[in-house]
PDB file of C-alpha atoms in Angstrom:
ATOM      1  CA  UNK A   1    -117.612-135.893 -18.583  1.00 41.00           C
ATOM      2  CA  UNK A   2    -115.155-136.478 -21.413  1.00 44.00           C
ATOM      3  CA  UNK A   3    -112.097-138.596 -20.735  1.00 44.00           C
ATOM      4  CA  UNK A   4    -109.882-135.692 -21.760  1.00 57.00           C
ATOM      5  CA  UNK A   5    -110.629-132.260 -20.292  1.00 60.00           C
ATOM      6  CA  UNK A   6    -109.926-129.257 -22.454  1.00 60.00           C
ATOM      7  CA  UNK A   7    -107.583-126.399 -21.610  1.00 62.00           C
ATOM      8  CA  UNK A   8    -110.247-124.141 -20.125  1.00 66.00           C
ATOM      9  CA  UNK A   9    -111.867-126.751 -17.890  1.00 69.00           C
ATOM     10  CA  UNK A  10    -108.493-128.126 -16.855  1.00 69.00           C
ATOM     11  CA  UNK A  11    -107.462-124.664 -15.623  1.00 66.00           C
ATOM     12  CA  UNK A  12    -110.837-124.094 -13.997  1.00 68.00           C
ATOM     13  CA  UNK A  13    -110.586-127.558 -12.367  1.00 68.00           C
ATOM     14  CA  UNK A  14    -114.092-128.457 -13.352  1.00 70.00           C
ATOM     15  CA  UNK A  15    -115.848-131.227 -15.254  1.00 70.00           C
ATOM     16  CA  UNK A  16    -115.764-130.890 -19.027  1.00 67.00           C
ATOM     17  CA  UNK A  17    -118.888-131.989 -20.875  1.00 70.00           C
ATOM     18  CA  UNK A  18    -119.009-132.746 -24.589  1.00 68.00           C
ATOM     19  CA  UNK A  19    -121.128-129.607 -25.158  1.00 72.00           C
ATOM     20  CA  UNK A  20    -118.662-127.405 -23.245  1.00 80.00           C
ATOM     21  CA  UNK A  21    -118.665-123.881 -24.733  1.00 83.00           C
ATOM     22  CA  UNK A  22    -114.864-123.603 -24.478  1.00 85.00           C
ATOM     23  CA  UNK A  23    -114.111-127.005 -25.983  1.00 81.00           C
ATOM     24  CA  UNK A  24    -113.597-126.110 -29.680  1.00 87.00           C
ATOM     25  CA  UNK A  25    -111.798-122.801 -29.095  1.00 91.00           C
ATOM     26  CA  UNK A  26    -109.352-123.559 -26.301  1.00 87.00           C
ATOM     27  CA  UNK A  27    -107.685-126.881 -27.139  1.00 81.00           C
ATOM     28  CA  UNK A  28    -105.490-128.701 -24.594  1.00 78.00           C
ATOM     29  CA  UNK A  29    -102.343-128.300 -26.688  1.00 82.00           C
ATOM     30  CA  UNK A  30    -102.445-124.503 -26.198  1.00 86.00           C
ATOM     31  CA  UNK A  31    -103.124-123.837 -22.489  1.00 85.00           C
ATOM     32  CA  UNK A  32    -101.689-120.290 -22.742  1.00 91.00           C
ATOM     33  CA  UNK A  33    -104.558-119.273 -25.041  1.00 92.00           C
ATOM     34  CA  UNK A  34    -107.165-119.809 -22.329  1.00 90.00           C
ATOM     35  CA  UNK A  35    -104.861-118.688 -19.549  1.00 91.00           C
ATOM     36  CA  UNK A  36    -104.553-115.215 -21.129  1.00 95.00           C
ATOM     37  CA  UNK A  37    -108.285-114.612 -21.711  1.00 95.00           C
ATOM     38  CA  UNK A  38    -109.081-116.057 -18.273  1.00 92.00           C
ATOM     39  CA  UNK A  39    -106.641-113.627 -16.657  1.00 93.00           C
ATOM     40  CA  UNK A  40    -108.088-110.559 -18.392  1.00 95.00           C
ATOM     41  CA  UNK A  41    -111.812-111.325 -18.770  1.00 94.00           C
ATOM     42  CA  UNK A  42    -112.531-114.211 -16.407  1.00 90.00           C
ATOM     43  CA  UNK A  43    -113.983-117.541 -17.560  1.00 87.00           C
ATOM     44  CA  UNK A  44    -117.604-116.598 -16.964  1.00 87.00           C
ATOM     45  CA  UNK A  45    -117.334-113.479 -19.130  1.00 92.00           C
ATOM     46  CA  UNK A  46    -115.551-115.366 -21.938  1.00 93.00           C
ATOM     47  CA  UNK A  47    -118.284-118.027 -21.858  1.00 92.00           C
ATOM     48  CA  UNK A  48    -120.991-115.342 -22.093  1.00 93.00           C
ATOM     49  CA  UNK A  49    -119.242-113.590 -24.989  1.00 96.00           C
ATOM     50  CA  UNK A  50    -118.992-116.892 -26.886  1.00 95.00           C
ATOM     51  CA  UNK A  51    -122.622-117.769 -26.216  1.00 94.00           C
ATOM     52  CA  UNK A  52    -124.051-114.443 -27.385  1.00 95.00           C
ATOM     53  CA  UNK A  53    -122.914-114.904 -31.008  1.00 96.00           C
ATOM     54  CA  UNK A  54    -123.714-117.497 -33.690  1.00 96.00           C
ATOM     55  CA  UNK A  55    -121.738-120.732 -33.525  1.00 94.00           C
ATOM     56  CA  UNK A  56    -119.837-120.011 -36.769  1.00 96.00           C
ATOM     57  CA  UNK A  57    -118.599-116.698 -35.280  1.00 97.00           C
ATOM     58  CA  UNK A  58    -117.204-118.156 -32.047  1.00 96.00           C
ATOM     59  CA  UNK A  59    -113.773-118.973 -33.463  1.00 96.00           C
ATOM     60  CA  UNK A  60    -113.348-115.295 -34.377  1.00 97.00           C
ATOM     61  CA  UNK A  61    -114.555-114.214 -30.926  1.00 97.00           C
ATOM     62  CA  UNK A  62    -111.997-116.508 -29.241  1.00 97.00           C
ATOM     63  CA  UNK A  63    -109.218-115.299 -31.572  1.00 97.00           C
ATOM     64  CA  UNK A  64    -109.969-111.598 -31.053  1.00 97.00           C
ATOM     65  CA  UNK A  65    -110.306-112.003 -27.263  1.00 97.00           C
ATOM     66  CA  UNK A  66    -106.981-113.834 -27.166  1.00 97.00           C
ATOM     67  CA  UNK A  67    -105.369-111.088 -29.277  1.00 97.00           C
ATOM     68  CA  UNK A  68    -106.690-108.346 -26.957  1.00 97.00           C
ATOM     69  CA  UNK A  69    -105.741-110.273 -23.807  1.00 97.00           C
ATOM     70  CA  UNK A  70    -102.247-110.951 -25.188  1.00 97.00           C
ATOM     71  CA  UNK A  71    -101.654-107.232 -25.782  1.00 97.00           C
ATOM     72  CA  UNK A  72    -103.181-106.197 -22.445  1.00 97.00           C
ATOM     73  CA  UNK A  73    -100.708-108.501 -20.677  1.00 97.00           C
ATOM     74  CA  UNK A  74     -97.813-107.312 -22.858  1.00 97.00           C
ATOM     75  CA  UNK A  75     -98.781-103.628 -22.509  1.00 97.00           C
ATOM     76  CA  UNK A  76    -100.824-103.195 -19.293  1.00 97.00           C
ATOM     77  CA  UNK A  77    -101.374 -99.477 -19.906  1.00 98.00           C
ATOM     78  CA  UNK A  78    -102.584 -99.328 -23.499  1.00 98.00           C
ATOM     79  CA  UNK A  79    -103.285-102.950 -24.546  1.00 97.00           C
ATOM     80  CA  UNK A  80    -104.124-103.241 -28.226  1.00 95.00           C
ATOM     81  CA  UNK A  81    -105.258 -99.581 -28.228  1.00 97.00           C
ATOM     82  CA  UNK A  82    -101.501 -98.884 -28.394  1.00 97.00           C
ATOM     83  CA  UNK A  83    -101.428-100.737 -31.730  1.00 96.00           C
ATOM     84  CA  UNK A  84    -104.368 -98.679 -33.011  1.00 96.00           C
ATOM     85  CA  UNK A  85    -102.542 -95.459 -32.100  1.00 96.00           C
ATOM     86  CA  UNK A  86     -99.367 -96.664 -33.858  1.00 96.00           C
ATOM     87  CA  UNK A  87    -101.342 -97.616 -36.983  1.00 95.00           C
ATOM     88  CA  UNK A  88    -103.017 -94.192 -37.073  1.00 95.00           C
ATOM     89  CA  UNK A  89     -99.557 -92.604 -36.932  1.00 95.00           C
ATOM     90  CA  UNK A  90     -98.361 -94.880 -39.759  1.00 92.00           C
ATOM     91  CA  UNK A  91    -101.358 -93.902 -41.906  1.00 91.00           C
ATOM     92  CA  UNK A  92    -100.664 -90.231 -41.226  1.00 92.00           C
ATOM     93  CA  UNK A  93     -97.019 -90.729 -42.246  1.00 91.00           C
ATOM     94  CA  UNK A  94     -97.872 -92.583 -45.494  1.00 88.00           C
ATOM     95  CA  UNK A  95    -100.586 -90.030 -46.358  1.00 88.00           C
ATOM     96  CA  UNK A  96     -98.041 -87.253 -45.840  1.00 91.00           C
ATOM     97  CA  UNK A  97     -95.616 -88.960 -48.213  1.00 87.00           C
ATOM     98  CA  UNK A  98     -98.419 -89.468 -50.718  1.00 86.00           C
ATOM     99  CA  UNK A  99     -99.410 -85.794 -50.602  1.00 89.00           C
ATOM    100  CA  UNK A 100     -95.762 -84.845 -51.168  1.00 86.00           C
ATOM    101  CA  UNK A 101     -95.286 -86.931 -54.331  1.00 81.00           C
ATOM    102  CA  UNK A 102     -98.736 -85.982 -55.590  1.00 82.00           C
ATOM    103  CA  UNK A 103     -97.675 -82.334 -55.309  1.00 85.00           C
ATOM    104  CA  UNK A 104     -94.671 -83.157 -57.489  1.00 77.00           C
ATOM    105  CA  UNK A 105     -96.940 -84.766 -60.080  1.00 77.00           C
ATOM    106  CA  UNK A 106     -99.233 -81.696 -59.987  1.00 80.00           C
ATOM    107  CA  UNK A 107     -96.247 -79.459 -60.662  1.00 79.00           C
ATOM    108  CA  UNK A 108     -95.516 -81.401 -63.830  1.00 73.00           C
ATOM    109  CA  UNK A 109     -99.115 -81.168 -64.981  1.00 68.00           C
ATOM    110  CA  UNK A 110     -98.975 -77.398 -64.452  1.00 75.00           C
ATOM    111  CA  UNK A 111     -95.881 -77.239 -66.661  1.00 71.00           C
ATOM    112  CA  UNK A 112     -97.982 -78.984 -69.295  1.00 60.00           C
ATOM    113  CA  UNK A 113     -95.208 -81.235 -70.546  1.00 55.00           C
ATOM    114  CA  UNK A 114     -96.395 -84.663 -69.418  1.00 55.00           C
ATOM    115  CA  UNK A 115     -99.745 -86.383 -69.470  1.00 53.00           C
ATOM    116  CA  UNK A 116    -100.330 -89.575 -67.484  1.00 51.00           C
ATOM    117  CA  UNK A 117    -102.942 -92.283 -67.367  1.00 50.00           C
ATOM    118  CA  UNK A 118    -103.963 -92.307 -63.694  1.00 45.00           C
TER     119      UNK A 118
ATOM    120  CA  UNK B   1    -117.420 -93.448   3.175  1.00 42.00           C
ATOM    121  CA  UNK B   2    -117.737 -90.348   1.062  1.00 44.00           C
ATOM    122  CA  UNK B   3    -121.081 -88.590   0.956  1.00 44.00           C
ATOM    123  CA  UNK B   4    -121.152 -89.051  -2.811  1.00 57.00           C
ATOM    124  CA  UNK B   5    -120.385 -92.480  -4.210  1.00 60.00           C
ATOM    125  CA  UNK B   6    -118.653 -92.660  -7.543  1.00 60.00           C
ATOM    126  CA  UNK B   7    -120.014 -94.363 -10.664  1.00 63.00           C
ATOM    127  CA  UNK B   8    -118.236 -97.659 -10.071  1.00 66.00           C
ATOM    128  CA  UNK B   9    -119.214 -98.071  -6.420  1.00 69.00           C
ATOM    129  CA  UNK B  10    -122.750 -96.887  -7.115  1.00 69.00           C
ATOM    130  CA  UNK B  11    -123.190 -99.643  -9.706  1.00 66.00           C
ATOM    131  CA  UNK B  12    -121.505-102.193  -7.476  1.00 69.00           C
ATOM    132  CA  UNK B  13    -123.734-101.060  -4.585  1.00 69.00           C
ATOM    133  CA  UNK B  14    -120.846-100.870  -2.198  1.00 70.00           C
ATOM    134  CA  UNK B  15    -119.274 -98.329   0.103  1.00 70.00           C
ATOM    135  CA  UNK B  16    -116.960 -95.850  -1.581  1.00 67.00           C
ATOM    136  CA  UNK B  17    -113.893 -94.817   0.403  1.00 70.00           C
ATOM    137  CA  UNK B  18    -111.786 -91.758  -0.366  1.00 68.00           C
ATOM    138  CA  UNK B  19    -108.924 -94.020  -1.500  1.00 72.00           C
ATOM    139  CA  UNK B  20    -111.213 -96.011  -3.823  1.00 80.00           C
ATOM    140  CA  UNK B  21    -109.203 -97.182  -6.855  1.00 83.00           C
ATOM    141  CA  UNK B  22    -112.055 -96.368  -9.263  1.00 85.00           C
ATOM    142  CA  UNK B  23    -112.747 -92.901  -7.881  1.00 81.00           C
ATOM    143  CA  UNK B  24    -110.621 -90.706 -10.177  1.00 87.00           C
ATOM    144  CA  UNK B  25    -111.265 -92.667 -13.389  1.00 91.00           C
ATOM    145  CA  UNK B  26    -114.995 -93.386 -13.302  1.00 87.00           C
ATOM    146  CA  UNK B  27    -116.725 -90.147 -12.296  1.00 82.00           C
ATOM    147  CA  UNK B  28    -120.439 -90.099 -11.377  1.00 78.00           C
ATOM    148  CA  UNK B  29    -121.360 -87.922 -14.365  1.00 82.00           C
ATOM    149  CA  UNK B  30    -120.420 -90.716 -16.793  1.00 86.00           C
ATOM    150  CA  UNK B  31    -121.976 -93.954 -15.465  1.00 85.00           C
ATOM    151  CA  UNK B  32    -121.747 -95.619 -18.912  1.00 91.00           C
ATOM    152  CA  UNK B  33    -117.947 -95.542 -18.741  1.00 92.00           C
ATOM    153  CA  UNK B  34    -117.837 -97.910 -15.785  1.00 90.00           C
ATOM    154  CA  UNK B  35    -120.861 -99.875 -16.944  1.00 91.00           C
ATOM    155  CA  UNK B  36    -119.043-100.880 -20.157  1.00 95.00           C
ATOM    156  CA  UNK B  37    -115.787-102.004 -18.543  1.00 95.00           C
ATOM    157  CA  UNK B  38    -117.713-103.752 -15.777  1.00 92.00           C
ATOM    158  CA  UNK B  39    -119.729-105.713 -18.343  1.00 93.00           C
ATOM    159  CA  UNK B  40    -116.661-106.868 -20.282  1.00 95.00           C
ATOM    160  CA  UNK B  41    -113.942-107.285 -17.627  1.00 94.00           C
ATOM    161  CA  UNK B  42    -115.731-107.351 -14.288  1.00 90.00           C
ATOM    162  CA  UNK B  43    -115.025-104.855 -11.492  1.00 87.00           C
ATOM    163  CA  UNK B  44    -112.425-107.009  -9.744  1.00 87.00           C
ATOM    164  CA  UNK B  45    -110.342-107.381 -12.906  1.00 92.00           C
ATOM    165  CA  UNK B  46    -110.549-103.642 -13.697  1.00 93.00           C
ATOM    166  CA  UNK B  47    -109.413-102.846 -10.142  1.00 92.00           C
ATOM    167  CA  UNK B  48    -106.444-105.233 -10.493  1.00 94.00           C
ATOM    168  CA  UNK B  49    -105.454-103.752 -13.863  1.00 96.00           C
ATOM    169  CA  UNK B  50    -105.510-100.241 -12.379  1.00 95.00           C
ATOM    170  CA  UNK B  51    -103.516-101.284  -9.325  1.00 94.00           C
ATOM    171  CA  UNK B  52    -100.725-103.021 -11.238  1.00 95.00           C
ATOM    172  CA  UNK B  53     -99.511 -99.814 -12.939  1.00 96.00           C
ATOM    173  CA  UNK B  54     -98.119 -96.537 -11.644  1.00 96.00           C
ATOM    174  CA  UNK B  55    -100.665 -93.960 -10.494  1.00 94.00           C
ATOM    175  CA  UNK B  56     -99.870 -91.546 -13.357  1.00 96.00           C
ATOM    176  CA  UNK B  57    -100.662 -94.324 -15.886  1.00 97.00           C
ATOM    177  CA  UNK B  58    -104.084 -95.224 -14.491  1.00 96.00           C
ATOM    178  CA  UNK B  59    -105.997 -92.653 -16.517  1.00 96.00           C
ATOM    179  CA  UNK B  60    -104.620 -94.218 -19.702  1.00 97.00           C
ATOM    180  CA  UNK B  61    -105.484 -97.713 -18.442  1.00 98.00           C
ATOM    181  CA  UNK B  62    -109.089 -96.640 -17.745  1.00 97.00           C
ATOM    182  CA  UNK B  63    -109.340 -94.913 -21.146  1.00 97.00           C
ATOM    183  CA  UNK B  64    -107.967 -97.869 -23.110  1.00 97.00           C
ATOM    184  CA  UNK B  65    -110.126-100.388 -21.202  1.00 97.00           C
ATOM    185  CA  UNK B  66    -113.193 -98.255 -21.898  1.00 97.00           C
ATOM    186  CA  UNK B  67    -112.253 -98.028 -25.592  1.00 97.00           C
ATOM    187  CA  UNK B  68    -111.832-101.819 -25.871  1.00 97.00           C
ATOM    188  CA  UNK B  69    -115.023-102.512 -23.907  1.00 97.00           C
ATOM    189  CA  UNK B  70    -116.974-100.034 -26.065  1.00 97.00           C
ATOM    190  CA  UNK B  71    -115.884-101.788 -29.248  1.00 97.00           C
ATOM    191  CA  UNK B  72    -116.471-105.276 -27.823  1.00 97.00           C
ATOM    192  CA  UNK B  73    -120.063-104.285 -27.034  1.00 97.00           C
ATOM    193  CA  UNK B  74    -120.500-102.608 -30.432  1.00 97.00           C
ATOM    194  CA  UNK B  75    -118.866-105.503 -32.313  1.00 97.00           C
ATOM    195  CA  UNK B  76    -119.173-108.678 -30.182  1.00 97.00           C
ATOM    196  CA  UNK B  77    -117.244-110.792 -32.707  1.00 98.00           C
ATOM    197  CA  UNK B  78    -114.135-108.724 -33.412  1.00 97.00           C
ATOM    198  CA  UNK B  79    -114.132-105.907 -30.821  1.00 97.00           C
ATOM    199  CA  UNK B  80    -111.383-103.385 -31.484  1.00 95.00           C
ATOM    200  CA  UNK B  81    -109.416-106.051 -33.384  1.00 97.00           C
ATOM    201  CA  UNK B  82    -111.856-105.220 -36.203  1.00 96.00           C
ATOM    202  CA  UNK B  83    -110.484-101.658 -36.167  1.00 96.00           C
ATOM    203  CA  UNK B  84    -106.905-102.952 -36.342  1.00 96.00           C
ATOM    204  CA  UNK B  85    -107.812-105.067 -39.392  1.00 96.00           C
ATOM    205  CA  UNK B  86    -109.481-102.063 -41.078  1.00 96.00           C
ATOM    206  CA  UNK B  87    -106.447 -99.852 -40.369  1.00 95.00           C
ATOM    207  CA  UNK B  88    -104.090-102.461 -41.862  1.00 94.00           C
ATOM    208  CA  UNK B  89    -106.250-102.464 -45.002  1.00 95.00           C
ATOM    209  CA  UNK B  90    -106.164 -98.656 -45.115  1.00 92.00           C
ATOM    210  CA  UNK B  91    -102.357 -98.657 -44.826  1.00 91.00           C
ATOM    211  CA  UNK B  92    -102.139-101.232 -47.638  1.00 92.00           C
ATOM    212  CA  UNK B  93    -104.396 -99.040 -49.802  1.00 92.00           C
ATOM    213  CA  UNK B  94    -102.429 -95.815 -49.151  1.00 88.00           C
ATOM    214  CA  UNK B  95     -99.107 -97.627 -49.703  1.00 88.00           C
ATOM    215  CA  UNK B  96    -100.443 -98.928 -53.024  1.00 91.00           C
ATOM    216  CA  UNK B  97    -101.373 -95.388 -54.095  1.00 87.00           C
ATOM    217  CA  UNK B  98     -97.963 -94.145 -52.972  1.00 86.00           C
ATOM    218  CA  UNK B  99     -96.158 -96.820 -55.009  1.00 89.00           C
ATOM    219  CA  UNK B 100     -98.257 -95.846 -58.050  1.00 86.00           C
ATOM    220  CA  UNK B 101     -97.409 -92.144 -57.958  1.00 82.00           C
ATOM    221  CA  UNK B 102     -93.780 -92.885 -57.096  1.00 82.00           C
ATOM    222  CA  UNK B 103     -93.615 -95.009 -60.263  1.00 85.00           C
ATOM    223  CA  UNK B 104     -94.848 -91.985 -62.211  1.00 77.00           C
ATOM    224  CA  UNK B 105     -92.124 -89.819 -60.670  1.00 77.00           C
ATOM    225  CA  UNK B 106     -89.501 -92.477 -61.500  1.00 80.00           C
ATOM    226  CA  UNK B 107     -90.641 -92.434 -65.102  1.00 79.00           C
ATOM    227  CA  UNK B 108     -89.973 -88.712 -65.281  1.00 73.00           C
ATOM    228  CA  UNK B 109     -86.515 -89.118 -63.747  1.00 68.00           C
ATOM    229  CA  UNK B 110     -85.759 -91.765 -66.382  1.00 75.00           C
ATOM    230  CA  UNK B 111     -86.744 -89.305 -69.101  1.00 71.00           C
ATOM    231  CA  UNK B 112     -84.195 -86.956 -67.580  1.00 60.00           C
ATOM    232  CA  UNK B 113     -86.249 -83.814 -68.022  1.00 55.00           C
ATOM    233  CA  UNK B 114     -87.062 -82.901 -64.407  1.00 55.00           C
ATOM    234  CA  UNK B 115     -85.053 -82.844 -61.204  1.00 53.00           C
ATOM    235  CA  UNK B 116     -86.790 -82.479 -57.868  1.00 51.00           C
ATOM    236  CA  UNK B 117     -85.773 -81.683 -54.356  1.00 51.00           C
ATOM    237  CA  UNK B 118     -87.164 -84.628 -52.407  1.00 45.00           C
TER     238      UNK B 118
END
């Protein structure tokens, strides 16, 4: 057991060993980070998801799980799927604007007055 | 107990009552739907997330949880956060194209030859 338990093990009230899977990704100075993923996925599931990838990928797993858990708590109905929907709408809006100005450019080409380097 | 257990209760090997929280959102003809959310969140957590919202919102909760679970299984490192990153890149790309064609339009305005209805 280490002299200082890390955020995850502290919240789980269990012994924290030096090879603890949570240790590098849920530091004691940010207890909310583990609290959120624990609330949504459960500690056992988070541990499994960290273990099933290569060690160098675990930081990204912890970050993306925290991001998803954060949004699920903030928006219990849609979670981060709400963000995906909003981004799709934004893309649609920008593509619409793009098509509009491209149509203006096409009109000028048809008039044969201007030539542009694209 | 109903004569026909629904996907969730079948997988959990438990009795399925007519007021089962999973019943309307995890039908028996789509066992994968519950299997995915069960694997990522656990049945207890899914039940809690359904219960904490209004009844008319539960379909959306089940859909968004399934979507997130599907992507977490498909991409164990980034889950659906990988989609959010890709969409941000797509928006950046479309905005860049938009700025480019808008600059072309501005050039024409400066030359004072064309006027457009925007």
